[in-house]
mmCIF file of C-alpha atoms and ligand atoms in Angstrom:
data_model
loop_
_atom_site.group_PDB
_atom_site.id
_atom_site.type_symbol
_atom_site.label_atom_id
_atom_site.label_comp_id
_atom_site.label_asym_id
_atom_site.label_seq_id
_atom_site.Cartn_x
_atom_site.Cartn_y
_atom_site.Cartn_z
ATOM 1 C CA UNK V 1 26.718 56.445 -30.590
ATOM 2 C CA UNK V 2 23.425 58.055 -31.141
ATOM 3 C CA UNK V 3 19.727 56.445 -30.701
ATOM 4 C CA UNK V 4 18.253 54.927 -34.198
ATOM 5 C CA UNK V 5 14.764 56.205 -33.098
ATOM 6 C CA UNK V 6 14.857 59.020 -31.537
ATOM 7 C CA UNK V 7 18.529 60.556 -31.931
ATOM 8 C CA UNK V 8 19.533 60.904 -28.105
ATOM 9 C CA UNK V 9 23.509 60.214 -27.657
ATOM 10 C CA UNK V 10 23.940 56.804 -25.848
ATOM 11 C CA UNK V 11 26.891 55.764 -23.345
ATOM 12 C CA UNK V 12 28.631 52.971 -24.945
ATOM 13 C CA UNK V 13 27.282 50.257 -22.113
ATOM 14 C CA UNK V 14 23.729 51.100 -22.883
ATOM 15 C CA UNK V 15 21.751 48.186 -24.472
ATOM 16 C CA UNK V 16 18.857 50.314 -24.540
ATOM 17 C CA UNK V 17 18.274 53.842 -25.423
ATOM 18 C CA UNK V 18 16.553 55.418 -22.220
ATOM 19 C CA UNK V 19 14.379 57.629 -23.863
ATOM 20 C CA UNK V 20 12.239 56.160 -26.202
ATOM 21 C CA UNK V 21 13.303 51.963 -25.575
ATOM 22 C CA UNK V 22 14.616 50.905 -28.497
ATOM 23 C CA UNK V 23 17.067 48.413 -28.510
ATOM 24 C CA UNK V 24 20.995 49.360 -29.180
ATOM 25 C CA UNK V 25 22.647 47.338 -31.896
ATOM 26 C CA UNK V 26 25.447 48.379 -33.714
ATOM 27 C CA UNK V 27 27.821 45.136 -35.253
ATOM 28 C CA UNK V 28 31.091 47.273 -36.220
ATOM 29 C CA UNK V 29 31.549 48.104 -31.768
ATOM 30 C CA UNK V 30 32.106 45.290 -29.792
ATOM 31 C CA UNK V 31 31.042 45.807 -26.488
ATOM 32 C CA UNK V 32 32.002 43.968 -22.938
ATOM 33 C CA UNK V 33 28.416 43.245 -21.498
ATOM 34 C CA UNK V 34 28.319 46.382 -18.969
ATOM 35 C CA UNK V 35 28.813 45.803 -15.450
ATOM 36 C CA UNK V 36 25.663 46.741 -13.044
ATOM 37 C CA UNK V 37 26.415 50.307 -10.950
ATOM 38 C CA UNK V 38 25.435 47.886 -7.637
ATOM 39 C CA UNK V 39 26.639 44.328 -6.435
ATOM 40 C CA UNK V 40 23.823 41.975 -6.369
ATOM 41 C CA UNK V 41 23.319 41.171 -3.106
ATOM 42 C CA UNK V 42 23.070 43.021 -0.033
ATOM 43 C CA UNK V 43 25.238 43.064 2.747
ATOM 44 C CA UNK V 44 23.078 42.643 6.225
ATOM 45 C CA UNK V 45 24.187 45.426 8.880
ATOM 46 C CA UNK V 46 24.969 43.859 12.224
ATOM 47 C CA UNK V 47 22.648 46.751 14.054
ATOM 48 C CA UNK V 48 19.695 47.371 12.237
ATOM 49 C CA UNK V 49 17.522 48.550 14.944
ATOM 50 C CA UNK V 50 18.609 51.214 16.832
ATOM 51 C CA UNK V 51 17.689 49.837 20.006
ATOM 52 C CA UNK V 52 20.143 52.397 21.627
ATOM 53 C CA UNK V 53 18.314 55.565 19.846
ATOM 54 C CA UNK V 54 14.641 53.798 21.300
ATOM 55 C CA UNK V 55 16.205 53.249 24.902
ATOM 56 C CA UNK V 56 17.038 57.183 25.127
ATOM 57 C CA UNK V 57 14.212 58.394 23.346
ATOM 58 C CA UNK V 58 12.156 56.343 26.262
ATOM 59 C CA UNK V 59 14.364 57.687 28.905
ATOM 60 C CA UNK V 60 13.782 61.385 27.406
ATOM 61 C CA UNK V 61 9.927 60.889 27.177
ATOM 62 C CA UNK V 62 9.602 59.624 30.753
ATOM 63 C CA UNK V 63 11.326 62.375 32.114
ATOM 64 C CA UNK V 64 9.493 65.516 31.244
ATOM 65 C CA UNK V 65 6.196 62.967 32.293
ATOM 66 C CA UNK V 66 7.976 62.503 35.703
ATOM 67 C CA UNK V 67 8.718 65.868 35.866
ATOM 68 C CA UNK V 68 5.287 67.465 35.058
ATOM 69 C CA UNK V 69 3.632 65.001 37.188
ATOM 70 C CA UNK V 70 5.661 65.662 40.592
ATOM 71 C CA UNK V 71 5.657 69.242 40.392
ATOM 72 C CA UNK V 72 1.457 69.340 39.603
ATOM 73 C CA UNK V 73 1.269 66.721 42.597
ATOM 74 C CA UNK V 74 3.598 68.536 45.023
ATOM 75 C CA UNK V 75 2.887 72.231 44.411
ATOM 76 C CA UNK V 76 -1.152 71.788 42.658
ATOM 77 C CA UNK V 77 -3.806 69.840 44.369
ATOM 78 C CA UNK V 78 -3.987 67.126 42.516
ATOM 79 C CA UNK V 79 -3.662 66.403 39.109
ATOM 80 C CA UNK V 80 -5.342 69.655 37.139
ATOM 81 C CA UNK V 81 -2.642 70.463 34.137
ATOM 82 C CA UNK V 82 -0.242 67.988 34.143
ATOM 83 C CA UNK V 83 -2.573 65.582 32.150
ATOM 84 C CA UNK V 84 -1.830 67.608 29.370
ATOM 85 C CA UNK V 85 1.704 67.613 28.488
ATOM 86 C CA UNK V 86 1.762 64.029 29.373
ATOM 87 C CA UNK V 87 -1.170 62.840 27.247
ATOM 88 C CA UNK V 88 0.983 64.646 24.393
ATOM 89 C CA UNK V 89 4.040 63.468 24.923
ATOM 90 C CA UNK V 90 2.660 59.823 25.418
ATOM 91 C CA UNK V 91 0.516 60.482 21.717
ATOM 92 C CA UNK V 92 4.013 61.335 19.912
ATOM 93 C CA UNK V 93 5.607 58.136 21.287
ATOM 94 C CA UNK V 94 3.123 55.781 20.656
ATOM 95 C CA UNK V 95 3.207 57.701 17.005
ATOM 96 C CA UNK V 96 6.927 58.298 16.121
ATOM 97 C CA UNK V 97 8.827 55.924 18.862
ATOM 98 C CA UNK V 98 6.735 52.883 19.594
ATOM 99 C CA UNK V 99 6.505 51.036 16.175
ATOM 100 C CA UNK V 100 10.474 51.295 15.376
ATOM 101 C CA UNK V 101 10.526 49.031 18.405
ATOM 102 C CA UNK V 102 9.494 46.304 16.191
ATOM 103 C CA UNK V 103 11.264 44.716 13.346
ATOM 104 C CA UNK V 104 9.601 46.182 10.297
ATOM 105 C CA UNK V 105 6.796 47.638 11.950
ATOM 106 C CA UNK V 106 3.391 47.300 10.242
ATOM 107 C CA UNK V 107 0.909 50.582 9.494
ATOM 108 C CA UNK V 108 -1.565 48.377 9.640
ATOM 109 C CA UNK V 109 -1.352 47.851 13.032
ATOM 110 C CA UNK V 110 -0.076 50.881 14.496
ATOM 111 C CA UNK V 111 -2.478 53.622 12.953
ATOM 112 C CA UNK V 112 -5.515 52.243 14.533
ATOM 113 C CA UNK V 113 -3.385 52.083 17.796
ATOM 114 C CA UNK V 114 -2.183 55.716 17.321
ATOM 115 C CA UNK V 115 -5.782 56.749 16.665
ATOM 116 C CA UNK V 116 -6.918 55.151 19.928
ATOM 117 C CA UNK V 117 -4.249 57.222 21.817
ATOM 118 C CA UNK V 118 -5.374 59.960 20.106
ATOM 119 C CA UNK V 119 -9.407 59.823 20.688
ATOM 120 C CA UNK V 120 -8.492 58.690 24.356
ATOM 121 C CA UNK V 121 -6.325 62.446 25.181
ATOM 122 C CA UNK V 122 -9.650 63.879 23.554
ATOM 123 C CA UNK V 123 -11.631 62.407 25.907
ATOM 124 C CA UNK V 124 -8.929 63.389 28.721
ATOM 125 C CA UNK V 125 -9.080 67.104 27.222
ATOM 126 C CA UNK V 126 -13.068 66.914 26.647
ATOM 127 C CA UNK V 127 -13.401 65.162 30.338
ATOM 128 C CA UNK V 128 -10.922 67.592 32.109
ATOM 129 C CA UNK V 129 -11.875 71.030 30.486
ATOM 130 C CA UNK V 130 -15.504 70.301 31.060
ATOM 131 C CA UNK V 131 -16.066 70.447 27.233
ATOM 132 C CA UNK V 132 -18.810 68.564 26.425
ATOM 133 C CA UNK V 133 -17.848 67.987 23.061
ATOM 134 C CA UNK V 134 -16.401 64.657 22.403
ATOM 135 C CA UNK V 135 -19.045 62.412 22.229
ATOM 136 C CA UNK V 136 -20.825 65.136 19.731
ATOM 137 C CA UNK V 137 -18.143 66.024 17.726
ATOM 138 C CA UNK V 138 -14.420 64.686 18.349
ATOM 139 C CA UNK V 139 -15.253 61.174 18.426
ATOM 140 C CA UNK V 140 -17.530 60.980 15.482
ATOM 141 C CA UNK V 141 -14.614 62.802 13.286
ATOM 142 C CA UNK V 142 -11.672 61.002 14.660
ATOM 143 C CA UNK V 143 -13.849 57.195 13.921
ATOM 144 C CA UNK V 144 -14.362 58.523 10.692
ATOM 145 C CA UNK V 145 -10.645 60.056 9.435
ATOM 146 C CA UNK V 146 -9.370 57.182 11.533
ATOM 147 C CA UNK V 147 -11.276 54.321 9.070
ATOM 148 C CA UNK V 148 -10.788 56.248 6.089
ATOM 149 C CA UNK V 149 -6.670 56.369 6.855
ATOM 150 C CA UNK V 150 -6.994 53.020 7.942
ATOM 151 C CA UNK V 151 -8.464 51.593 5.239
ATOM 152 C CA UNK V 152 -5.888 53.615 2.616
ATOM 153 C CA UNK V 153 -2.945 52.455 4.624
ATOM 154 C CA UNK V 154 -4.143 48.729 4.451
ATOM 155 C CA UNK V 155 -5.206 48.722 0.495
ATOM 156 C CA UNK V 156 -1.873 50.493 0.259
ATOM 157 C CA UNK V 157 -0.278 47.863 1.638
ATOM 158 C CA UNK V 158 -1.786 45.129 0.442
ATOM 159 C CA UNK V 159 -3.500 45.542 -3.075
ATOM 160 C CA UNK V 160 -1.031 46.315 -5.767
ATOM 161 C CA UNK V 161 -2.789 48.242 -8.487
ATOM 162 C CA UNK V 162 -5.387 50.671 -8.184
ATOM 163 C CA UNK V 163 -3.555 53.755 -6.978
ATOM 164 C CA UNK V 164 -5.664 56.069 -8.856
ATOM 165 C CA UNK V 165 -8.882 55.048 -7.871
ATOM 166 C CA UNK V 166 -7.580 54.840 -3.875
ATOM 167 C CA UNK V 167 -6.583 58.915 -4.200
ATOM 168 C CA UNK V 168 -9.858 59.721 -6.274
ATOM 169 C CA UNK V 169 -12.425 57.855 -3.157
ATOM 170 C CA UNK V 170 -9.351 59.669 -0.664
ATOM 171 C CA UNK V 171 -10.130 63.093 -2.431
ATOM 172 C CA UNK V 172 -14.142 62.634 -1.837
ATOM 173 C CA UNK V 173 -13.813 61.170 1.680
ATOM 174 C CA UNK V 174 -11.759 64.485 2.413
ATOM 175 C CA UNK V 175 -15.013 66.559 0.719
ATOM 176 C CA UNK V 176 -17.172 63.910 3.172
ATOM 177 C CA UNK V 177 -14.906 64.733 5.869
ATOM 178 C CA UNK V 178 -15.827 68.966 5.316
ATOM 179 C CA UNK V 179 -19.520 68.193 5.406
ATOM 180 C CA UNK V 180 -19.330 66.228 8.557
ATOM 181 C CA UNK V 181 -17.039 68.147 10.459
ATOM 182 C CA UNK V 182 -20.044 71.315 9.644
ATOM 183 C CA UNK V 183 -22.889 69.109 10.515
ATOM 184 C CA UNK V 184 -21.053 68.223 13.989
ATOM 185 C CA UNK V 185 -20.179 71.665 14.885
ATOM 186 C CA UNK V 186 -23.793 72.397 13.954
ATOM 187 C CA UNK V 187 -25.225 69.626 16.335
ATOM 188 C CA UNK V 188 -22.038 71.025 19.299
ATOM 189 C CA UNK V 189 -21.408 73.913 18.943
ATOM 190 C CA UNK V 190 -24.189 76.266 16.906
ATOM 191 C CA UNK V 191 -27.884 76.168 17.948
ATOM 192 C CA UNK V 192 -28.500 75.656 14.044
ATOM 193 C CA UNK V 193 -30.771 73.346 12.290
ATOM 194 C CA UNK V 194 -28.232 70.075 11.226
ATOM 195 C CA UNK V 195 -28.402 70.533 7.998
ATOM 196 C CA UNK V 196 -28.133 73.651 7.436
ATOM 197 C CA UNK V 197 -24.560 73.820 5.579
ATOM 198 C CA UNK V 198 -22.818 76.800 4.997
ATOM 199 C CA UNK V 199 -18.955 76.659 3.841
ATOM 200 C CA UNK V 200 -18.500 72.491 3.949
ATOM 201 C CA UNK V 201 -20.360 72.846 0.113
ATOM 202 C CA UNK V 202 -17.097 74.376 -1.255
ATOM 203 C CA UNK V 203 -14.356 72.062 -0.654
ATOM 204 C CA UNK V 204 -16.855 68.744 -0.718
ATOM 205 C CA UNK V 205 -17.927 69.952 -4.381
ATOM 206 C CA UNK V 206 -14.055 70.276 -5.165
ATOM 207 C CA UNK V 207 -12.862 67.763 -3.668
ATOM 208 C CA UNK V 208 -15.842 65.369 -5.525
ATOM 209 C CA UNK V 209 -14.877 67.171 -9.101
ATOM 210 C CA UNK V 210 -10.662 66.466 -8.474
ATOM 211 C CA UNK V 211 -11.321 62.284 -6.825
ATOM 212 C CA UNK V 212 -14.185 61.672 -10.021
ATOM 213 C CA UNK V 213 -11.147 63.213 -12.299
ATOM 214 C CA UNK V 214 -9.153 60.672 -10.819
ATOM 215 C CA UNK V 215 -11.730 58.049 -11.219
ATOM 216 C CA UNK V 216 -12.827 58.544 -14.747
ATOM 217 C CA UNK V 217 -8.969 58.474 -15.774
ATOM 218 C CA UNK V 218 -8.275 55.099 -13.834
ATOM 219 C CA UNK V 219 -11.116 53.727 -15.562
ATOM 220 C CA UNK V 220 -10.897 55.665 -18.624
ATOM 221 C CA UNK V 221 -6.755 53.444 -20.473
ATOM 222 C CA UNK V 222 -6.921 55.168 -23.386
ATOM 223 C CA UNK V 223 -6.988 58.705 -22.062
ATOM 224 C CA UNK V 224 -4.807 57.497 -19.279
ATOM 225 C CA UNK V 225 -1.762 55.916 -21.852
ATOM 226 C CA UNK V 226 -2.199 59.435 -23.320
ATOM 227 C CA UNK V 227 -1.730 61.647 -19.940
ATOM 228 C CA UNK V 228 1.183 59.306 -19.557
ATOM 229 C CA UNK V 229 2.696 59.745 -23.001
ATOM 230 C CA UNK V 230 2.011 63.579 -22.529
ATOM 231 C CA UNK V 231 3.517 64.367 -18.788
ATOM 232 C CA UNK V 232 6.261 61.436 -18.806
ATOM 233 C CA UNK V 233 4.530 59.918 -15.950
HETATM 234 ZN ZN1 LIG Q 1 15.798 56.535 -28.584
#
């Protein structure tokens, strides 16, 4: 059995052609309505949460932590390195372990918790190297990346449409993001005048050209139903 439209070969359950939509009739084959590939409901697993998994993961964090900490206490004076390893390995819990403790764990919630982690070994790092940088530079960044991811994660989550134009503002936050990371290292690091911008131009001026792309085709149907039609997105 072939298409009427568009002359693809059809299976003999289809009731549409895939390709092009248009609706299978043909009144010399009878045809048993087809049967769906999946059963229609869903059969709830007795241990969804791997509380197991989480228990050892714990045990194998707190470890290496223990570890680290009792041989820079007994054989350092004092705590000098082992702050470290264990501000790390306490950052990739709270990232990759903590939240599957919860049932359906929410972004929302846990990337502004996973930044905080994260700015707080900074200021451990900053603090314990004698840096001097993280009120000047590190925390600055981190409150800005960390509102901009925030932000996508929640209109991800809870806006439906509108895809396009949340990549094209992501695309010119991440030129934003070049321009601000110069002007901080300026103000930190370099005894240069703030503004004076060197190599954050580039990608900012790309990355402005590729998210206004994106913009101009979200608002822009007609040439978007065409980019569609043309690359079968
Ligand atoms: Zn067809």
């Amino acid at each position: 059995m072939y298409c009427v439209k568009c002359g693809v070969e059809l299976a003999d359950t289809e009731n549409k052609c895939p390709l092009c939509g248009t609706v299978v009739y043909h009144p010399d084959i009878h045809r048993e309505p087809a049967k769906p590939n999946y059963p229609n409901y869903v059969k709830e697993s007795p241990n969804m949460r791997p509380q197991g998994i989480l228990f050892i993961l714990t045990v194998l964090a707190s470890i290496p932590i223990a570890v680290t900490l009792f041989c820079d206490l007994y054989y350092g004076n004092g705590l000098t390195w082992a702050g470290y390893p264990i501000g790390g390995i306490i950052l990739f819990y709270t990232m990759l372990v903590l939240p599957q403790w919860f049932y359906r764990p929410n972004p929302v919630i846990f990337c502004p918790i996973t930044f905080s982690v994260l700015g707080a070994y900074l200021l451990y790092i900053d603090y314990a190297t004698n840096g001097a940088w993280f009120l000047t530079f590190a925390f600055p960044i981190l409150i800005y990346v960390a509102v901009c991811v925030c932000t996508v994660i929640t209109l991800l989550r809870y806006t439906r449409g509108g895809r396009l134009y949340i990549a094209g503002a992501s695309f010119i936050a991440v030129g934003m993001l070049c321009v601000l990371i110069e002007f901080f290292m300026n103000m930190t690091f370099f005894e240069k005048p703030l503004f004076d911008f060197f190599w954050s131009i580039i990608p900012l001026m790309s990355c402005f050209i590729c998210g206004m792309m994106l913009i101009v085709i979200a608002i822009a149907k007609p040439l978007r139903e065409s980019l569609k039609k043309r690359f079968f997105v």
